Amino acid sequence: MNRTRYRAWLISIVLAAVVFGIFYYAYAGKQEKTITDGTLVYQTVPGWEEEIPA
C-alpha cells in the first residue's frame, strides 16, 4: 500500500469514527435514564431531615 492510499484510508477511518461518535452522542443524549444498579446513589425521602448514624 503506497503512501497516498494509506493516507486516504487513514483519513476515511478517522472521519467514519468521528461521524459515528457524533451520531452516538446525539442518540445517547436524548435518552435520559437513571442507573442505580452497581452505583452508590443517595436518595432523599421528602420530610426526613435526620441523618442515619454511621
PDB file of C-alpha atoms in Angstrom:
ATOM      1  CA  MET A   1       0.000   0.000   0.000  1.00  0.00           C
ATOM      2  CA  ASN A   2       1.618   3.228  -1.064  1.00  0.00           C
ATOM      3  CA  ARG A   3       1.641   6.419   0.973  1.00  0.00           C
ATOM      4  CA  THR A   4      -1.301   8.107  -0.826  1.00  0.00           C
ATOM      5  CA  ARG A   5      -3.604   5.109  -0.417  1.00  0.00           C
ATOM      6  CA  TYR A   6      -2.597   4.678   3.209  1.00  0.00           C
ATOM      7  CA  ARG A   7      -3.263   8.344   3.933  1.00  0.00           C
ATOM      8  CA  ALA A   8      -6.693   8.212   2.233  1.00  0.00           C
ATOM      9  CA  TRP A   9      -7.565   5.015   4.125  1.00  0.00           C
ATOM     10  CA  LEU A  10      -6.478   6.517   7.442  1.00  0.00           C
ATOM     11  CA  ILE A  11      -8.406   9.752   6.894  1.00  0.00           C
ATOM     12  CA  SER A  12     -11.548   7.839   5.906  1.00  0.00           C
ATOM     13  CA  ILE A  13     -11.343   5.673   9.042  1.00  0.00           C
ATOM     14  CA  VAL A  14     -10.901   8.747  11.244  1.00  0.00           C
ATOM     15  CA  LEU A  15     -13.800  10.551   9.573  1.00  0.00           C
ATOM     16  CA  ALA A  16     -16.039   7.493   9.936  1.00  0.00           C
ATOM     17  CA  ALA A  17     -15.163   7.280  13.642  1.00  0.00           C
ATOM     18  CA  VAL A  18     -15.918  10.983  14.138  1.00  0.00           C
ATOM     19  CA  VAL A  19     -19.266  10.730  12.355  1.00  0.00           C
ATOM     20  CA  PHE A  20     -20.178   7.612  14.340  1.00  0.00           C
ATOM     21  CA  GLY A  21     -19.206   9.371  17.578  1.00  0.00           C
ATOM     22  CA  ILE A  22     -21.340  12.410  16.795  1.00  0.00           C
ATOM     23  CA  PHE A  23     -24.393  10.284  15.978  1.00  0.00           C
ATOM     24  CA  TYR A  24     -23.865   8.119  19.066  1.00  0.00           C
ATOM     25  CA  TYR A  25     -23.528  11.189  21.295  1.00  0.00           C
ATOM     26  CA  ALA A  26     -26.669  12.740  19.822  1.00  0.00           C
ATOM     27  CA  TYR A  27     -28.621   9.486  20.223  1.00  0.00           C
ATOM     28  CA  ALA A  28     -27.389   8.779  23.764  1.00  0.00           C
ATOM     29  CA  GLY A  29     -28.023  12.375  24.800  1.00  0.00           C
ATOM     30  CA  LYS A  30     -31.741  12.017  24.097  1.00  0.00           C
ATOM     31  CA  GLN A  31     -32.065   9.002  26.356  1.00  0.00           C
ATOM     32  CA  GLU A  32     -32.088  10.073  29.981  1.00  0.00           C
ATOM     33  CA  LYS A  33     -32.295   7.160  32.362  1.00  0.00           C
ATOM     34  CA  THR A  34     -31.399   6.684  35.985  1.00  0.00           C
ATOM     35  CA  ILE A  35     -28.921   3.906  36.573  1.00  0.00           C
ATOM     36  CA  THR A  36     -28.997   2.516  40.088  1.00  0.00           C
ATOM     37  CA  ASP A  37     -27.534  -0.986  39.712  1.00  0.00           C
ATOM     38  CA  GLY A  38     -23.965  -1.119  40.914  1.00  0.00           C
ATOM     39  CA  THR A  39     -23.774   2.541  41.835  1.00  0.00           C
ATOM     40  CA  LEU A  40     -23.872   4.399  45.107  1.00  0.00           C
ATOM     41  CA  VAL A  41     -26.984   6.511  44.850  1.00  0.00           C
ATOM     42  CA  TYR A  42     -28.111   8.598  47.804  1.00  0.00           C
ATOM     43  CA  GLN A  43     -31.817   9.258  47.544  1.00  0.00           C
ATOM     44  CA  THR A  44     -33.611  11.517  49.979  1.00  0.00           C
ATOM     45  CA  VAL A  45     -37.132  10.977  51.201  1.00  0.00           C
ATOM     46  CA  PRO A  46     -39.226  14.147  51.486  1.00  0.00           C
ATOM     47  CA  GLY A  47     -39.826  15.029  55.132  1.00  0.00           C
ATOM     48  CA  TRP A  48     -36.863  13.073  56.512  1.00  0.00           C
ATOM     49  CA  GLU A  49     -34.313  15.609  57.605  1.00  0.00           C
ATOM     50  CA  GLU A  50     -32.337  13.471  60.057  1.00  0.00           C
ATOM     51  CA  GLU A  51     -29.138  11.659  59.176  1.00  0.00           C
ATOM     52  CA  ILE A  52     -28.605   7.940  59.590  1.00  0.00           C
ATOM     53  CA  PRO A  53     -25.963   7.279  62.280  1.00  0.00           C
ATOM     54  CA  ALA A  54     -22.850   5.587  60.970  1.00  0.00           C
TER      55      ALA A  54
END
